PDB file of C-alpha atoms in Angstrom:
ATOM      1  CA  MET A 261       0.067   0.108  -0.238  1.00 49.00           C
ATOM      2  CA  PHE A 262       2.709   2.295   0.666  1.00 50.00           C
ATOM      3  CA  SER A 263       5.934   3.003  -1.084  1.00 49.00           C
ATOM      4  CA  GLY A 264       9.058   1.337  -0.600  1.00 47.00           C
ATOM      5  CA  TYR A 265      10.722   4.320   0.188  1.00 46.00           C
ATOM      6  CA  TYR A 266      11.235   3.577   3.848  1.00 46.00           C
ATOM      7  CA  PHE A 267      12.352   0.016   3.246  1.00 48.00           C
ATOM      8  CA  GLN A 268      15.084   1.305   0.855  1.00 51.00           C
ATOM      9  CA  ASN A 269      16.250   3.843   3.279  1.00 51.00           C
ATOM     10  CA  LYS A 270      16.114   2.760   6.903  1.00 53.00           C
ATOM     11  CA  SER A 271      17.159   6.058   8.220  1.00 52.00           C
ATOM     12  CA  ALA A 272      14.244   7.927   6.508  1.00 50.00           C
ATOM     13  CA  PRO A 273      11.953   9.565   8.955  1.00 51.00           C
ATOM     14  CA  LEU A 274       8.296   7.696   9.322  1.00 50.00           C
ATOM     15  CA  LYS A 275       6.477  10.972   8.150  1.00 49.00           C
ATOM     16  CA  LYS A 276       7.590  10.398   4.653  1.00 50.00           C
ATOM     17  CA  VAL A 277       6.715   6.803   4.416  1.00 49.00           C
ATOM     18  CA  PHE A 278       3.068   7.961   5.133  1.00 50.00           C
ATOM     19  CA  GLN A 279       2.814  11.006   2.769  1.00 51.00           C
ATOM     20  CA  ARG A 280       2.421   8.699  -0.098  1.00 50.00           C
ATOM     21  CA  SER A 281       0.170   6.018  -0.934  1.00 49.00           C
ATOM     22  CA  ARG A 282       0.137   4.011  -4.376  1.00 53.00           C
ATOM     23  CA  PHE A 283      -3.140   5.433  -5.533  1.00 50.00           C
ATOM     24  CA  LYS A 284      -2.703   8.215  -7.651  1.00 51.00           C
ATOM     25  CA  GLY A 285      -4.010  11.508  -6.798  1.00 50.00           C
ATOM     26  CA  PHE A 286      -4.952  10.391  -3.132  1.00 45.00           C
ATOM     27  CA  SER A 287      -2.170  11.285  -0.517  1.00 47.00           C
ATOM     28  CA  VAL A 288      -2.227  10.390   3.113  1.00 49.00           C
ATOM     29  CA  LYS A 289      -0.831  12.509   5.870  1.00 54.00           C
ATOM     30  CA  LEU A 290      -0.900  10.975   9.327  1.00 54.00           C
ATOM     31  CA  ASN A 291      -0.391  13.306  12.039  1.00 59.00           C
ATOM     32  CA  PHE A 292       1.888  11.454  14.342  1.00 58.00           C
ATOM     33  CA  SER A 293       0.889  13.945  17.478  1.00 64.00           C
ATOM     34  CA  ILE A 294      -2.610  12.554  17.334  1.00 64.00           C
ATOM     35  CA  ILE A 295      -1.379   9.129  16.710  1.00 66.00           C
ATOM     36  CA  GLN A 296       0.558   9.483  19.976  1.00 67.00           C
ATOM     37  CA  MET A 297      -2.659  11.014  22.127  1.00 68.00           C
ATOM     38  CA  ASN A 298      -4.928   8.219  20.408  1.00 75.00           C
ATOM     39  CA  LYS A 299      -2.577   5.682  22.090  1.00 79.00           C
ATOM     40  CA  LYS A 300      -2.463   7.620  25.561  1.00 79.00           C
ATOM     41  CA  LEU A 301      -6.135   7.841  25.605  1.00 80.00           C
ATOM     42  CA  ILE A 302      -6.743   4.186  24.580  1.00 82.00           C
ATOM     43  CA  THR A 303      -4.331   3.067  27.201  1.00 84.00           C
ATOM     44  CA  SER A 304      -5.558   5.344  29.875  1.00 83.00           C
ATOM     45  CA  SER A 305      -9.016   4.546  28.824  1.00 82.00           C
ATOM     46  CA  ILE A 306      -8.629   0.629  29.319  1.00 83.00           C
ATOM     47  CA  LEU A 307      -6.583   1.082  32.448  1.00 82.00           C
ATOM     48  CA  ALA A 308      -9.635   3.068  33.481  1.00 81.00           C
ATOM     49  CA  LEU A 309     -11.955   0.036  32.947  1.00 80.00           C
ATOM     50  CA  LEU A 310      -9.755  -2.546  34.714  1.00 77.00           C
ATOM     51  CA  LEU A 311      -8.720  -0.712  37.691  1.00 75.00           C
ATOM     52  CA  PRO A 312     -12.030  -1.058  39.450  1.00 73.00           C
ATOM     53  CA  VAL A 313     -11.965  -5.122  39.051  1.00 70.00           C
ATOM     54  CA  SER A 314      -9.227  -4.969  41.797  1.00 68.00           C
ATOM     55  CA  VAL A 315     -12.120  -4.158  44.075  1.00 66.00           C
ATOM     56  CA  LEU A 316     -13.685  -7.460  43.769  1.00 65.00           C
ATOM     57  CA  ALA A 317     -11.067  -9.100  45.576  1.00 64.00           C
ATOM     58  CA  ASP A 318     -12.489  -7.620  48.820  1.00 65.00           C
ATOM     59  CA  ILE A 319     -16.060  -8.519  48.346  1.00 64.00           C
ATOM     60  CA  ASN A 320     -17.440 -11.119  50.865  1.00 68.00           C
ATOM     61  CA  PHE A 321     -19.403 -13.472  49.349  1.00 67.00           C
ATOM     62  CA  ASN A 322     -20.419 -15.605  52.333  1.00 72.00           C
ATOM     63  CA  PRO A 323     -24.325 -15.699  53.002  1.00 71.00           C
ATOM     64  CA  PRO A 324     -25.535 -14.495  56.440  1.00 67.00           C
ATOM     65  CA  SER A 325     -26.210 -16.566  59.117  1.00 71.00           C
ATOM     66  CA  GLY A 326     -29.910 -16.062  59.481  1.00 69.00           C
ATOM     67  CA  ASN A 327     -29.522 -14.867  63.204  1.00 69.00           C
ATOM     68  CA  ALA A 328     -30.131 -11.081  62.163  1.00 69.00           C
ATOM     69  CA  THR A 329     -32.434  -9.051  64.393  1.00 72.00           C
ATOM     70  CA  ILE A 330     -34.435  -6.607  63.221  1.00 74.00           C
ATOM     71  CA  SER A 331     -34.268  -3.651  65.538  1.00 74.00           C
ATOM     72  CA  PRO A 332     -36.492  -0.215  65.282  1.00 74.00           C
ATOM     73  CA  ALA A 333     -33.183   1.472  64.655  1.00 70.00           C
ATOM     74  CA  GLY A 334     -32.768  -0.556  61.915  1.00 74.00           C
ATOM     75  CA  VAL A 335     -35.963  -0.275  60.196  1.00 79.00           C
ATOM     76  CA  VAL A 336     -35.543   3.862  60.506  1.00 76.00           C
ATOM     77  CA  VAL A 337     -32.217   3.525  59.206  1.00 76.00           C
ATOM     78  CA  ALA A 338     -33.538   1.686  56.125  1.00 81.00           C
ATOM     79  CA  ILE A 339     -36.149   4.223  55.660  1.00 85.00           C
ATOM     80  CA  LEU A 340     -33.833   7.216  55.930  1.00 81.00           C
ATOM     81  CA  ASN A 341     -31.474   5.626  53.444  1.00 81.00           C
ATOM     82  CA  PHE A 342     -34.243   5.040  51.249  1.00 88.00           C
ATOM     83  CA  ILE A 343     -35.954   8.598  51.348  1.00 87.00           C
ATOM     84  CA  TRP A 344     -32.579  10.689  51.270  1.00 84.00           C
ATOM     85  CA  PRO A 345     -31.580  10.144  47.504  1.00 86.00           C
ATOM     86  CA  ILE A 346     -35.356  11.014  46.548  1.00 90.00           C
ATOM     87  CA  ILE A 347     -34.941  14.335  48.607  1.00 87.00           C
ATOM     88  CA  VAL A 348     -32.054  14.916  47.120  1.00 85.00           C
ATOM     89  CA  ALA A 349     -33.154  14.629  43.327  1.00 88.00           C
ATOM     90  CA  ALA A 350     -35.870  16.946  44.859  1.00 89.00           C
ATOM     91  CA  VAL A 351     -34.043  19.541  46.029  1.00 88.00           C
ATOM     92  CA  ILE A 352     -32.142  19.363  42.763  1.00 88.00           C
ATOM     93  CA  ILE A 353     -35.216  19.778  40.525  1.00 90.00           C
ATOM     94  CA  ALA A 354     -36.633  22.249  42.340  1.00 89.00           C
ATOM     95  CA  PHE A 355     -33.733  24.667  42.197  1.00 90.00           C
ATOM     96  CA  ILE A 356     -33.601  23.654  38.117  1.00 90.00           C
ATOM     97  CA  THR A 357     -37.249  25.059  38.150  1.00 90.00           C
ATOM     98  CA  ALA A 358     -36.267  27.957  40.070  1.00 90.00           C
ATOM     99  CA  GLY A 359     -33.539  28.883  37.648  1.00 89.00           C
ATOM    100  CA  LEU A 360     -35.622  28.144  34.970  1.00 89.00           C
ATOM    101  CA  LEU A 361     -37.975  31.007  35.947  1.00 89.00           C
ATOM    102  CA  PHE A 362     -35.480  33.612  36.625  1.00 88.00           C
ATOM    103  CA  VAL A 363     -34.196  32.672  33.211  1.00 89.00           C
ATOM    104  CA  THR A 364     -37.503  32.855  31.540  1.00 89.00           C
ATOM    105  CA  SER A 365     -39.090  36.177  33.826  1.00 87.00           C
ATOM    106  CA  GLN A 366     -37.457  38.524  30.957  1.00 86.00           C
ATOM    107  CA  GLY A 367     -37.418  41.167  33.626  1.00 85.00           C
ATOM    108  CA  GLU A 368     -40.833  41.141  34.745  1.00 89.00           C
ATOM    109  CA  PRO A 369     -41.294  41.949  38.517  1.00 90.00           C
ATOM    110  CA  GLY A 370     -44.071  39.093  38.987  1.00 90.00           C
ATOM    111  CA  LYS A 371     -42.275  36.533  37.380  1.00 89.00           C
ATOM    112  CA  ILE A 372     -38.832  37.500  39.019  1.00 90.00           C
ATOM    113  CA  ASN A 373     -40.340  37.507  42.577  1.00 92.00           C
ATOM    114  CA  GLN A 374     -42.168  34.101  41.966  1.00 91.00           C
ATOM    115  CA  ALA A 375     -38.576  32.732  41.358  1.00 89.00           C
ATOM    116  CA  ARG A 376     -37.114  33.973  44.083  1.00 91.00           C
ATOM    117  CA  ASN A 377     -39.803  32.604  46.117  1.00 91.00           C
ATOM    118  CA  ALA A 378     -38.947  29.159  44.831  1.00 90.00           C
ATOM    119  CA  VAL A 379     -35.518  29.623  45.682  1.00 91.00           C
ATOM    120  CA  ILE A 380     -36.277  30.817  49.355  1.00 92.00           C
ATOM    121  CA  TRP A 381     -39.036  27.786  49.777  1.00 89.00           C
ATOM    122  CA  GLY A 382     -36.281  25.440  48.263  1.00 88.00           C
ATOM    123  CA  ILE A 383     -33.574  26.751  50.757  1.00 92.00           C
ATOM    124  CA  ALA A 384     -36.231  26.817  53.606  1.00 90.00           C
ATOM    125  CA  GLY A 385     -36.922  22.727  52.686  1.00 86.00           C
ATOM    126  CA  ILE A 386     -33.432  21.818  52.518  1.00 89.00           C
ATOM    127  CA  VAL A 387     -32.728  23.382  56.331  1.00 91.00           C
ATOM    128  CA  VAL A 388     -35.824  21.195  57.473  1.00 87.00           C
ATOM    129  CA  ILE A 389     -34.931  18.312  55.554  1.00 86.00           C
ATOM    130  CA  LEU A 390     -31.385  18.610  57.323  1.00 87.00           C
ATOM    131  CA  LEU A 391     -32.999  19.326  60.877  1.00 88.00           C
ATOM    132  CA  ALA A 392     -35.370  16.021  60.454  1.00 82.00           C
ATOM    133  CA  PHE A 393     -32.390  14.000  59.516  1.00 81.00           C
ATOM    134  CA  SER A 394     -30.148  15.344  62.109  1.00 85.00           C
ATOM    135  CA  ILE A 395     -32.795  15.489  65.080  1.00 82.00           C
ATOM    136  CA  MET A 396     -33.643  11.784  64.211  1.00 77.00           C
ATOM    137  CA  SER A 397     -29.643  10.654  64.797  1.00 78.00           C
ATOM    138  CA  ILE A 398     -29.697  12.971  68.263  1.00 82.00           C
ATOM    139  CA  VAL A 399     -32.685  11.004  69.298  1.00 77.00           C
ATOM    140  CA  GLN A 400     -31.202   7.509  68.230  1.00 73.00           C
ATOM    141  CA  VAL A 401     -27.900   8.587  70.292  1.00 78.00           C
ATOM    142  CA  GLY A 402     -29.480   9.643  73.063  1.00 77.00           C
ATOM    143  CA  ILE A 403     -31.552   6.762  73.693  1.00 73.00           C
ATOM    144  CA  GLY A 404     -29.051   4.546  72.912  1.00 69.00           C
ATOM    145  CA  ILE A 405     -30.299   2.574  70.040  1.00 62.00           C
ATOM    146  CA  PHE A 406     -26.662   3.020  68.495  1.00 56.00           C
TER     147      PHE A 406
END
């Protein structure tokens, strides 16, 4: 496919080899810095994909003993762990909608006030949520559940 220039003159730079092809009127010019960058990208991608596999060495595959007792604190913690991601998603959606209200208000005082109120109520909701979770943990520690 390529001319025999490289094989006749071994001291020639590789760039000259890839500048011409056998097809008439068609020349191929490769940029070697891009090829090197692609090699680095492929190598780092393979390493990034294979690195988490080393975590599997630490997983305990033994089944539980079956003597587990369910305490009220365990139920509360399970419920809180289930609810927490839902609440975080709701807060993010609330702030995104408040931001969209600000963007689409176009300087109208009524819409700006509505967007400002949405942000204020979003912050108030975050404070209430954090207080609820902290009060729950304070009560659990105070009673001695944990």
